[in-house]
Short mmCIF file of C-alpha atoms in Angstrom, two decimals:
data_model
loop_
_atom_site.label_atom_id
_atom_site.label_comp_id
_atom_site.label_asym_id
_atom_site.label_seq_id
_atom_site.Cartn_x
_atom_site.Cartn_y
_atom_site.Cartn_z
CA UNK V 1 -77.28 -31.68 26.06
CA UNK V 2 -78.50 -32.03 22.47
CA UNK V 3 -81.15 -29.36 23.07
CA UNK V 4 -78.50 -27.04 24.53
CA UNK V 5 -76.28 -27.60 21.49
CA UNK V 6 -79.16 -26.79 19.19
CA UNK V 7 -79.74 -23.53 21.12
CA UNK V 8 -76.07 -22.54 21.28
CA UNK V 9 -75.33 -23.17 17.62
CA UNK V 10 -77.83 -20.63 16.21
CA UNK V 11 -76.65 -18.06 18.75
CA UNK V 12 -73.03 -18.66 17.80
CA UNK V 13 -73.86 -18.41 14.10
CA UNK V 14 -75.79 -15.19 14.69
CA UNK V 15 -72.83 -13.71 16.56
CA UNK V 16 -70.39 -14.74 13.81
CA UNK V 17 -72.65 -13.26 11.13
CA UNK V 18 -72.97 -10.05 13.11
CA UNK V 19 -69.19 -9.76 13.47
CA UNK V 20 -68.70 -10.45 9.76
CA UNK V 21 -71.11 -7.62 9.03
CA UNK V 22 -68.85 -5.05 10.70
CA UNK V 23 -67.58 -2.48 8.15
CA UNK V 24 -63.96 -3.33 8.94
CA UNK V 25 -64.39 -6.77 7.37
CA UNK V 26 -65.60 -5.20 4.14
CA UNK V 27 -62.06 -3.99 3.50
CA UNK V 28 -59.86 -5.71 0.96
CA UNK V 29 -57.60 -8.40 2.54
CA UNK V 30 -54.34 -6.42 2.01
CA UNK V 31 -55.87 -3.36 3.66
CA UNK V 32 -57.24 -5.45 6.53
CA UNK V 33 -53.81 -7.03 7.08
CA UNK V 34 -52.07 -3.65 7.02
CA UNK V 35 -54.49 -2.20 9.55
CA UNK V 36 -53.88 -5.18 11.81
CA UNK V 37 -50.09 -4.78 11.57
CA UNK V 38 -50.25 -1.06 12.45
CA UNK V 39 -52.58 -1.64 15.40
CA UNK V 40 -50.53 -4.57 16.74
CA UNK V 41 -47.32 -2.54 16.41
CA UNK V 42 -48.81 0.29 18.49
CA UNK V 43 -50.09 -2.13 21.14
CA UNK V 44 -46.79 -4.03 21.26
CA UNK V 45 -44.83 -0.82 21.79
CA UNK V 46 -46.90 0.24 24.80
CA UNK V 47 -45.67 -2.21 27.52
CA UNK V 48 -41.91 -1.65 27.05
CA UNK V 49 -42.44 2.12 26.73
CA UNK V 50 -44.46 2.18 29.94
CA UNK V 51 -41.87 0.06 31.78
CA UNK V 52 -38.99 2.39 30.82
CA UNK V 53 -40.74 5.60 31.93
CA UNK V 54 -41.06 6.27 35.67
CA UNK V 55 -44.33 7.90 36.67
CA UNK V 56 -43.73 11.57 37.54
CA UNK V 57 -46.36 14.05 38.66
CA UNK V 58 -44.91 16.82 36.46
CA UNK V 59 -45.13 14.61 33.36
CA UNK V 60 -48.71 13.63 34.19
CA UNK V 61 -49.71 17.29 34.67
CA UNK V 62 -48.13 18.35 31.37
CA UNK V 63 -49.77 15.43 29.57
CA UNK V 64 -53.16 16.34 31.05
CA UNK V 65 -52.71 19.98 30.02
CA UNK V 66 -51.89 19.00 26.42
CA UNK V 67 -54.91 16.69 26.27
CA UNK V 68 -57.09 19.51 27.60
CA UNK V 69 -55.81 21.86 24.91
CA UNK V 70 -56.54 19.24 22.23
CA UNK V 71 -60.03 18.81 23.69
CA UNK V 72 -60.65 22.56 23.42
CA UNK V 73 -59.59 22.37 19.75
CA UNK V 74 -62.10 19.55 19.21
CA UNK V 75 -64.85 21.68 20.74
CA UNK V 76 -63.88 24.62 18.55
CA UNK V 77 -64.12 22.38 15.47
CA UNK V 78 -67.52 21.09 16.58
CA UNK V 79 -68.94 24.60 17.01
CA UNK V 80 -67.68 25.77 13.63
CA UNK V 81 -68.78 22.61 11.83
CA UNK V 82 -66.70 20.10 9.91
CA UNK V 83 -66.83 19.25 6.21
CA UNK V 84 -67.49 15.69 5.12
CA UNK V 85 -64.61 13.55 3.95
CA UNK V 86 -60.97 14.13 4.85
CA UNK V 87 -60.54 16.90 7.44
CA UNK V 88 -57.19 18.53 8.11
CA UNK V 89 -56.45 19.76 11.61
CA UNK V 90 -53.66 21.21 13.74
CA UNK V 91 -53.51 18.52 16.41
CA UNK V 92 -49.77 18.31 15.73
CA UNK V 93 -49.56 21.40 17.96
CA UNK V 94 -50.20 18.97 20.83
CA UNK V 95 -48.61 15.75 19.45
CA UNK V 96 -45.23 17.48 18.92
CA UNK V 97 -44.80 18.89 22.47
CA UNK V 98 -45.70 15.44 23.78
CA UNK V 99 -42.98 13.72 21.77
CA UNK V 100 -40.36 16.35 22.67
CA UNK V 101 -41.04 16.90 26.36
CA UNK V 102 -42.40 13.58 27.61
CA UNK V 103 -41.24 9.95 27.45
CA UNK V 104 -42.37 7.96 24.37
CA UNK V 105 -45.15 6.22 26.28
CA UNK V 106 -47.13 9.46 26.34
CA UNK V 107 -46.91 9.74 22.55
CA UNK V 108 -48.55 6.31 22.39
CA UNK V 109 -51.33 7.39 24.77
CA UNK V 110 -52.32 10.90 23.70
CA UNK V 111 -54.13 9.91 20.45
CA UNK V 112 -56.58 7.74 22.44
CA UNK V 113 -58.52 10.50 24.26
CA UNK V 114 -58.31 12.89 21.30
CA UNK V 115 -59.74 10.43 18.78
CA UNK V 116 -62.42 9.35 21.26
CA UNK V 117 -63.48 13.00 21.49
CA UNK V 118 -63.47 13.30 17.71
CA UNK V 119 -65.66 10.20 17.45
CA UNK V 120 -68.30 11.30 19.94
CA UNK V 121 -68.16 15.11 19.83
CA UNK V 122 -67.72 15.96 16.14
CA UNK V 123 -68.74 13.22 13.74
CA UNK V 124 -69.29 9.54 14.30
CA UNK V 125 -67.54 7.59 11.60
CA UNK V 126 -66.43 4.00 11.17
CA UNK V 127 -64.67 2.99 14.39
CA UNK V 128 -61.92 1.07 12.62
CA UNK V 129 -60.85 4.26 10.82
CA UNK V 130 -60.56 6.18 14.09
CA UNK V 131 -58.60 3.33 15.67
CA UNK V 132 -56.29 3.08 12.67
CA UNK V 133 -55.62 6.84 12.62
CA UNK V 134 -54.90 6.82 16.36
CA UNK V 135 -52.50 3.89 15.96
CA UNK V 136 -50.73 5.65 13.07
CA UNK V 137 -50.20 8.83 15.10
CA UNK V 138 -49.07 6.75 18.11
CA UNK V 139 -46.43 4.84 16.14
CA UNK V 140 -45.11 7.97 14.41
CA UNK V 141 -45.02 9.94 17.67
CA UNK V 142 -43.39 7.20 19.75
CA UNK V 143 -40.70 6.52 17.12
CA UNK V 144 -39.87 10.24 16.83
CA UNK V 145 -39.89 10.70 20.61
CA UNK V 146 -37.58 7.74 21.14
CA UNK V 147 -35.18 9.06 18.49
CA UNK V 148 -35.12 12.55 19.98
CA UNK V 149 -34.53 11.40 23.56
CA UNK V 150 -31.93 8.83 22.50
CA UNK V 151 -29.84 11.06 20.25
CA UNK V 152 -30.09 14.01 22.66
CA UNK V 153 -28.98 11.73 25.51
CA UNK V 154 -31.90 12.57 27.79
CA UNK V 155 -32.23 9.95 30.56
CA UNK V 156 -35.63 8.53 31.41
CA UNK V 157 -37.38 10.71 33.95
CA UNK V 158 -35.38 13.85 33.06
CA UNK V 159 -37.25 14.95 29.97
CA UNK V 160 -38.08 18.30 31.57
CA UNK V 161 -34.52 19.49 30.85
CA UNK V 162 -35.02 18.96 27.09
CA UNK V 163 -36.08 22.55 26.47
CA UNK V 164 -33.41 24.54 28.33
CA UNK V 165 -30.52 22.14 27.73
CA UNK V 166 -31.28 20.83 24.25
CA UNK V 167 -33.75 22.97 22.31
CA UNK V 168 -31.88 26.20 23.02
CA UNK V 169 -28.73 24.91 21.30
CA UNK V 170 -28.37 24.92 17.46
CA UNK V 171 -27.77 21.19 17.30
CA UNK V 172 -30.66 20.46 19.65
CA UNK V 173 -33.06 22.68 17.72
CA UNK V 174 -32.04 20.98 14.48
CA UNK V 175 -32.51 17.56 16.09
CA UNK V 176 -35.98 18.56 17.31
CA UNK V 177 -36.93 19.78 13.82
CA UNK V 178 -35.70 16.56 12.20
CA UNK V 179 -37.56 14.35 14.68
CA UNK V 180 -40.78 16.33 14.33
CA UNK V 181 -40.47 16.20 10.53
CA UNK V 182 -39.93 12.44 10.87
CA UNK V 183 -43.19 12.23 12.81
CA UNK V 184 -45.05 13.95 9.94
CA UNK V 185 -43.38 11.81 7.27
CA UNK V 186 -44.03 8.49 9.06
CA UNK V 187 -47.68 9.33 9.79
CA UNK V 188 -48.26 10.53 6.21
CA UNK V 189 -46.58 7.42 4.80
CA UNK V 190 -48.78 5.08 6.86
CA UNK V 191 -51.96 6.90 5.82
CA UNK V 192 -50.83 6.97 2.18
CA UNK V 193 -50.24 3.22 2.12
CA UNK V 194 -53.69 2.70 3.63
CA UNK V 195 -55.33 4.93 1.01
CA UNK V 196 -53.39 3.17 -1.73
CA UNK V 197 -54.52 -0.26 -0.53
CA UNK V 198 -58.16 0.80 -0.24
CA UNK V 199 -58.10 2.70 -3.57
CA UNK V 200 -55.39 1.17 -5.80
CA UNK V 201 -55.85 3.77 -8.52
CA UNK V 202 -55.29 6.72 -6.20
CA UNK V 203 -52.29 8.73 -7.49
CA UNK V 204 -49.27 8.49 -5.18
CA UNK V 205 -47.96 11.93 -6.16
CA UNK V 206 -51.18 13.68 -5.16
CA UNK V 207 -51.21 11.87 -1.83
CA UNK V 208 -47.58 12.62 -0.97
CA UNK V 209 -46.92 15.97 -2.62
CA UNK V 210 -50.21 17.82 -2.46
CA UNK V 211 -49.30 21.49 -2.06
CA UNK V 212 -52.00 22.24 0.50
CA UNK V 213 -51.08 19.20 2.60
CA UNK V 214 -47.38 20.17 2.62
CA UNK V 215 -48.29 23.73 3.63
CA UNK V 216 -50.53 22.59 6.48
CA UNK V 217 -47.93 20.07 7.69
CA UNK V 218 -45.22 22.77 7.64
CA UNK V 219 -47.37 25.17 9.66
CA UNK V 220 -48.27 22.36 12.06
CA UNK V 221 -44.57 21.54 12.51
CA UNK V 222 -43.61 25.15 13.31
CA UNK V 223 -46.55 25.65 15.66
CA UNK V 224 -45.85 22.36 17.44
CA UNK V 225 -42.21 23.19 18.09
CA UNK V 226 -43.17 26.66 19.32
CA UNK V 227 -45.77 25.24 21.70
CA UNK V 228 -43.21 22.67 22.84
CA UNK V 229 -40.72 25.39 23.76
CA UNK V 230 -43.33 27.42 25.63
CA UNK V 231 -44.78 24.49 27.55
CA UNK V 232 -41.27 23.27 28.33
CA UNK V 233 -40.50 26.54 30.03
CA UNK V 234 -43.75 26.44 31.99
CA UNK V 235 -46.97 24.53 31.60
CA UNK V 236 -48.81 27.78 32.37
CA UNK V 237 -47.56 29.23 29.08
CA UNK V 238 -49.96 26.89 27.28
CA UNK V 239 -52.59 29.51 28.11
CA UNK V 240 -50.67 31.87 25.79
CA UNK V 241 -50.15 29.25 23.07
CA UNK V 242 -53.75 28.02 22.94
CA UNK V 243 -55.55 31.09 21.46
CA UNK V 244 -53.28 31.38 18.35
CA UNK V 245 -53.65 27.65 17.70
CA UNK V 246 -57.44 27.91 17.98
CA UNK V 247 -57.41 30.85 15.56
CA UNK V 248 -55.28 28.94 13.05
CA UNK V 249 -57.53 25.90 13.41
CA UNK V 250 -60.60 28.08 12.81
CA UNK V 251 -59.04 29.58 9.68
CA UNK V 252 -58.11 26.14 8.37
CA UNK V 253 -61.60 24.77 9.00
CA UNK V 254 -63.21 27.78 7.32
CA UNK V 255 -61.17 27.16 4.17
CA UNK V 256 -62.17 23.50 4.19
CA UNK V 257 -65.84 24.41 4.62
CA UNK V 258 -65.56 26.73 1.62
CA UNK V 259 -64.00 23.90 -0.39
CA UNK V 260 -66.74 21.51 0.77
CA UNK V 261 -69.35 23.88 -0.66
CA UNK V 262 -67.68 23.42 -4.07
CA UNK V 263 -67.22 19.67 -3.93
CA UNK V 264 -69.48 16.65 -4.07
CA UNK V 265 -69.45 14.97 -0.61
CA UNK V 266 -69.45 11.37 -1.89
CA UNK V 267 -66.65 11.64 -4.45
CA UNK V 268 -64.67 14.75 -3.55
CA UNK V 269 -65.00 15.99 -7.14
CA UNK V 270 -66.53 19.33 -8.11
CA UNK V 271 -70.29 19.43 -7.76
CA UNK V 272 -72.43 20.15 -10.82
CA UNK V 273 -72.85 23.88 -10.17
CA UNK V 274 -69.14 24.52 -9.59
CA UNK V 275 -68.13 22.37 -12.56
CA UNK V 276 -70.44 24.25 -14.93
CA UNK V 277 -69.08 27.58 -13.70
CA UNK V 278 -65.42 26.59 -14.05
CA UNK V 279 -65.93 24.70 -17.32
CA UNK V 280 -67.84 27.66 -18.76
CA UNK V 281 -64.92 29.95 -17.98
CA UNK V 282 -62.48 27.59 -19.72
CA UNK V 283 -64.76 27.28 -22.78
CA UNK V 284 -65.03 31.07 -23.09
CA UNK V 285 -61.24 31.39 -22.95
CA UNK V 286 -60.85 28.64 -25.54
CA UNK V 287 -63.28 30.38 -27.89
CA UNK V 288 -61.41 33.69 -27.58
CA UNK V 289 -58.06 32.00 -28.23
CA UNK V 290 -59.50 29.70 -30.93
CA UNK V 291 -58.27 26.62 -29.08
CA UNK V 292 -59.71 23.12 -29.01
CA UNK V 293 -61.48 21.64 -25.99
CA UNK V 294 -63.54 18.50 -25.41
CA UNK V 295 -66.34 17.50 -23.05
CA UNK V 296 -66.81 13.92 -21.83
CA UNK V 297 -69.95 12.64 -20.14
CA UNK V 298 -69.29 9.37 -18.30
CA UNK V 299 -72.00 7.07 -16.95
CA UNK V 300 -71.49 3.97 -14.79
CA UNK V 301 -73.24 1.07 -16.51
CA UNK V 302 -76.10 -0.63 -14.63
CA UNK V 303 -75.38 1.30 -11.44
CA UNK V 304 -78.96 0.93 -10.20
CA UNK V 305 -78.50 -2.83 -10.36
CA UNK V 306 -75.49 -2.53 -8.04
CA UNK V 307 -77.49 -0.47 -5.53
CA UNK V 308 -80.43 -2.88 -5.65
CA UNK V 309 -78.20 -5.96 -5.28
CA UNK V 310 -75.56 -4.87 -2.77
CA UNK V 311 -77.06 -1.80 -1.12
CA UNK V 312 -76.37 1.91 -1.31
CA UNK V 313 -73.29 1.71 0.94
CA UNK V 314 -71.52 -0.52 -1.57
CA UNK V 315 -72.83 1.72 -4.34
CA UNK V 316 -71.23 4.74 -2.68
CA UNK V 317 -67.93 2.87 -2.38
CA UNK V 318 -67.98 2.02 -6.08
CA UNK V 319 -68.92 5.60 -6.92
CA UNK V 320 -65.94 6.86 -4.95
CA UNK V 321 -63.59 4.28 -6.50
CA UNK V 322 -64.64 5.25 -10.03
CA UNK V 323 -64.27 8.96 -9.23
CA UNK V 324 -60.77 8.39 -7.81
CA UNK V 325 -59.77 6.36 -10.87
CA UNK V 326 -61.03 8.98 -13.30
CA UNK V 327 -59.40 11.86 -11.42
CA UNK V 328 -56.09 10.00 -11.21
CA UNK V 329 -55.91 9.63 -15.01
CA UNK V 330 -56.41 13.32 -15.84
CA UNK V 331 -54.09 16.30 -16.07
CA UNK V 332 -54.09 19.00 -13.37
CA UNK V 333 -55.70 21.50 -15.78
CA UNK V 334 -58.56 19.14 -16.71
CA UNK V 335 -61.88 19.90 -14.96
CA UNK V 336 -63.81 16.92 -13.59
CA UNK V 337 -67.02 16.87 -11.61
CA UNK V 338 -69.92 14.70 -10.58
CA UNK V 339 -72.99 15.71 -12.54
CA UNK V 340 -75.48 13.74 -10.50
CA UNK V 341 -76.33 10.12 -9.77
CA UNK V 342 -73.76 7.93 -11.49
CA UNK V 343 -72.72 10.50 -14.11
CA UNK V 344 -69.43 12.37 -14.32
CA UNK V 345 -68.40 15.24 -16.60
CA UNK V 346 -64.89 16.10 -17.76
CA UNK V 347 -63.62 19.14 -19.65
CA UNK V 348 -60.33 18.63 -21.49
CA UNK V 349 -58.75 21.99 -22.44
CA UNK V 350 -56.40 22.23 -25.44
CA UNK V 351 -57.44 18.78 -26.67
CA UNK V 352 -58.27 17.77 -30.23
CA UNK V 353 -60.64 14.99 -31.28
CA UNK V 354 -58.05 12.22 -31.48
CA UNK V 355 -56.56 13.02 -28.06
CA UNK V 356 -60.02 13.33 -26.48
CA UNK V 357 -60.96 9.88 -27.77
CA UNK V 358 -57.68 8.44 -26.49
CA UNK V 359 -58.31 9.91 -23.04
CA UNK V 360 -61.86 8.56 -23.03
CA UNK V 361 -60.66 5.08 -24.01
CA UNK V 362 -57.99 5.15 -21.31
CA UNK V 363 -60.59 6.11 -18.71
CA UNK V 364 -62.91 3.35 -19.89
CA UNK V 365 -60.18 0.71 -19.69
CA UNK V 366 -58.98 1.80 -16.26
CA UNK V 367 -62.47 1.68 -14.78
CA UNK V 368 -63.13 -1.76 -16.27
CA UNK V 369 -59.95 -2.99 -14.56
CA UNK V 370 -61.17 -1.91 -11.09
CA UNK V 371 -63.20 -5.02 -10.10
CA UNK V 372 -63.78 -3.98 -6.44
CA UNK V 373 -64.40 -6.73 -3.90
CA UNK V 374 -67.73 -7.00 -2.07
CA UNK V 375 -67.76 -9.75 0.57
CA UNK V 376 -64.79 -11.30 -1.22
CA UNK V 377 -66.51 -11.36 -4.61
CA UNK V 378 -65.23 -9.06 -7.40
CA UNK V 379 -67.80 -6.82 -9.09
CA UNK V 380 -67.53 -5.85 -12.75
CA UNK V 381 -67.71 -2.07 -13.18
CA UNK V 382 -67.80 -0.46 -16.61
CA UNK V 383 -68.60 2.98 -17.99
CA UNK V 384 -70.03 4.38 -21.19
CA UNK V 385 -68.59 7.66 -22.44
CA UNK V 386 -69.86 10.31 -24.83
CA UNK V 387 -67.38 12.77 -26.40
CA UNK V 388 -68.05 16.19 -27.96
CA UNK V 389 -65.47 18.65 -29.33
CA UNK V 390 -65.56 22.44 -29.28
CA UNK V 391 -65.87 24.05 -32.75
CA UNK V 392 -66.78 20.64 -34.22
CA UNK V 393 -69.88 19.50 -32.34
CA UNK V 394 -70.81 22.73 -30.59
CA UNK V 395 -69.67 26.29 -29.83
CA UNK V 396 -70.64 26.66 -26.18
CA UNK V 397 -70.86 24.52 -23.07
CA UNK V 398 -74.58 23.90 -23.33
CA UNK V 399 -74.27 22.55 -26.89
CA UNK V 400 -71.24 20.43 -26.02
CA UNK V 401 -72.98 18.84 -23.03
CA UNK V 402 -76.14 18.15 -25.05
CA UNK V 403 -74.19 16.49 -27.86
CA UNK V 404 -71.91 14.59 -25.47
CA UNK V 405 -75.08 13.31 -23.79
CA UNK V 406 -76.38 12.22 -27.20
CA UNK V 407 -73.08 10.40 -27.80
CA UNK V 408 -73.43 8.75 -24.39
CA UNK V 409 -76.81 7.31 -25.40
CA UNK V 410 -75.25 6.05 -28.64
CA UNK V 411 -72.66 4.23 -26.50
CA UNK V 412 -75.43 2.69 -24.38
CA UNK V 413 -77.42 1.66 -27.45
CA UNK V 414 -74.29 0.05 -28.89
CA UNK V 415 -73.97 -2.26 -25.86
CA UNK V 416 -72.36 -0.06 -23.16
CA UNK V 417 -68.72 -0.15 -21.99
CA UNK V 418 -67.56 1.91 -24.97
CA UNK V 419 -66.88 5.42 -26.25
CA UNK V 420 -68.96 7.17 -28.88
CA UNK V 421 -69.13 10.49 -30.74
CA UNK V 422 -72.38 12.34 -31.44
CA UNK V 423 -71.88 12.50 -35.21
CA UNK V 424 -71.23 9.30 -37.12
CA UNK V 425 -69.55 11.20 -39.92
CA UNK V 426 -66.62 11.84 -37.62
CA UNK V 427 -65.77 8.16 -37.79
CA UNK V 428 -65.17 5.60 -35.07
CA UNK V 429 -63.29 6.30 -31.90
CA UNK V 430 -59.58 5.56 -32.42
CA UNK V 431 -58.41 2.34 -30.84
CA UNK V 432 -61.79 0.57 -30.75
CA UNK V 433 -61.94 -3.03 -31.83
CA UNK V 434 -63.64 -4.22 -35.00
CA UNK V 435 -66.33 -5.89 -32.96
CA UNK V 436 -67.45 -2.45 -31.73
CA UNK V 437 -68.01 -1.12 -35.25
CA UNK V 438 -71.11 -3.10 -36.19
CA UNK V 439 -73.30 -1.80 -33.34
CA UNK V 440 -72.27 1.77 -34.20
CA UNK V 441 -73.28 1.37 -37.83
CA UNK V 442 -76.58 -0.24 -36.87
CA UNK V 443 -77.28 2.61 -34.48
CA UNK V 444 -76.46 5.12 -37.21
CA UNK V 445 -78.85 3.48 -39.64
CA UNK V 446 -81.52 3.25 -36.97
CA UNK V 447 -81.24 6.97 -36.25
#
């Protein structure tokens, strides 16, 4: 018995360690708890929804047809190629008919096959993210479906009369629009909370009111209701609805692929080539109009040490967190990009020296407050920033970047986690503490 215990214990420990190594357990505790609540809510809603919906052949055929159409959309996305990061799609064209025409249980079920296809046919990603997205869509769809069928007074098992008897009346059409909009709002809200918990410095306004996201959601809503009306009249009409949806999906994916060519895949910021092109255009305009502009070069302190200690996966997470924090503190007209490795570049149009230094200090403080958790242990993350001003330190983008890079090395020589200018005669950065002045003076004398 003792020998058996000695054999079982290492096996059990190995299994526990393997489970703890799953990416889902690398999430922050609030995010992990929220994911668990969403998944449990979707699972808890399934038994009562299934019990209240009698099994009908017509419902099963319509459900199968909608899943098939979604599968064809997945294949179309796979053939075209998908950009890394967040990908927008038009699967609402198939979620919405499901919530309008079928009992709520089908809204809980349809995300399962679609997200399995996405996982294995397009791009394999972390399983917990796929499961969470499927649960989010299921909850939003089931809640909207229940509301629509309840308010419209459609008895269980008679959902097929929703289109002729409800959707073709003004009040019914308005009810369908409200319920479908509720589906979009609930799903977006769940995803936004998840993003906020995983990246606390992500700006709420950009997550909720992004113009492109609102446009895509509006198109998805209109297309979904249209497909719902057609498939409600006859399931064969899905053959007419599918080609336009595929064309819209192809157009949407093409735009995203174009954007992916401009952006850095790990941070979502502009890549170095695109940033230089856009920043150069802004600098030329500023020179013509005799306006001020500033360039910041930002470097994560001791980033190689993070990669060597915790691995490149954690390093990528920190890189993304810093990029999100920096982007969230800037104005819409500011131009930010990843310049390579752990360096970021920012162009601040219409900004004088004092304001540029204030922005740089704010960015430095916000990054130092991040302290991301790795295996439950907070990691200190700081940045050093070099600042250069148009017409003061240089007259074109090349000069500004060279002098901002010189200022960055002054910040590193002064002890890191600080902001510096390339020319000591300009004085210290406003808002720095007295303790930061001595290293700057020593560096000036040494140079």
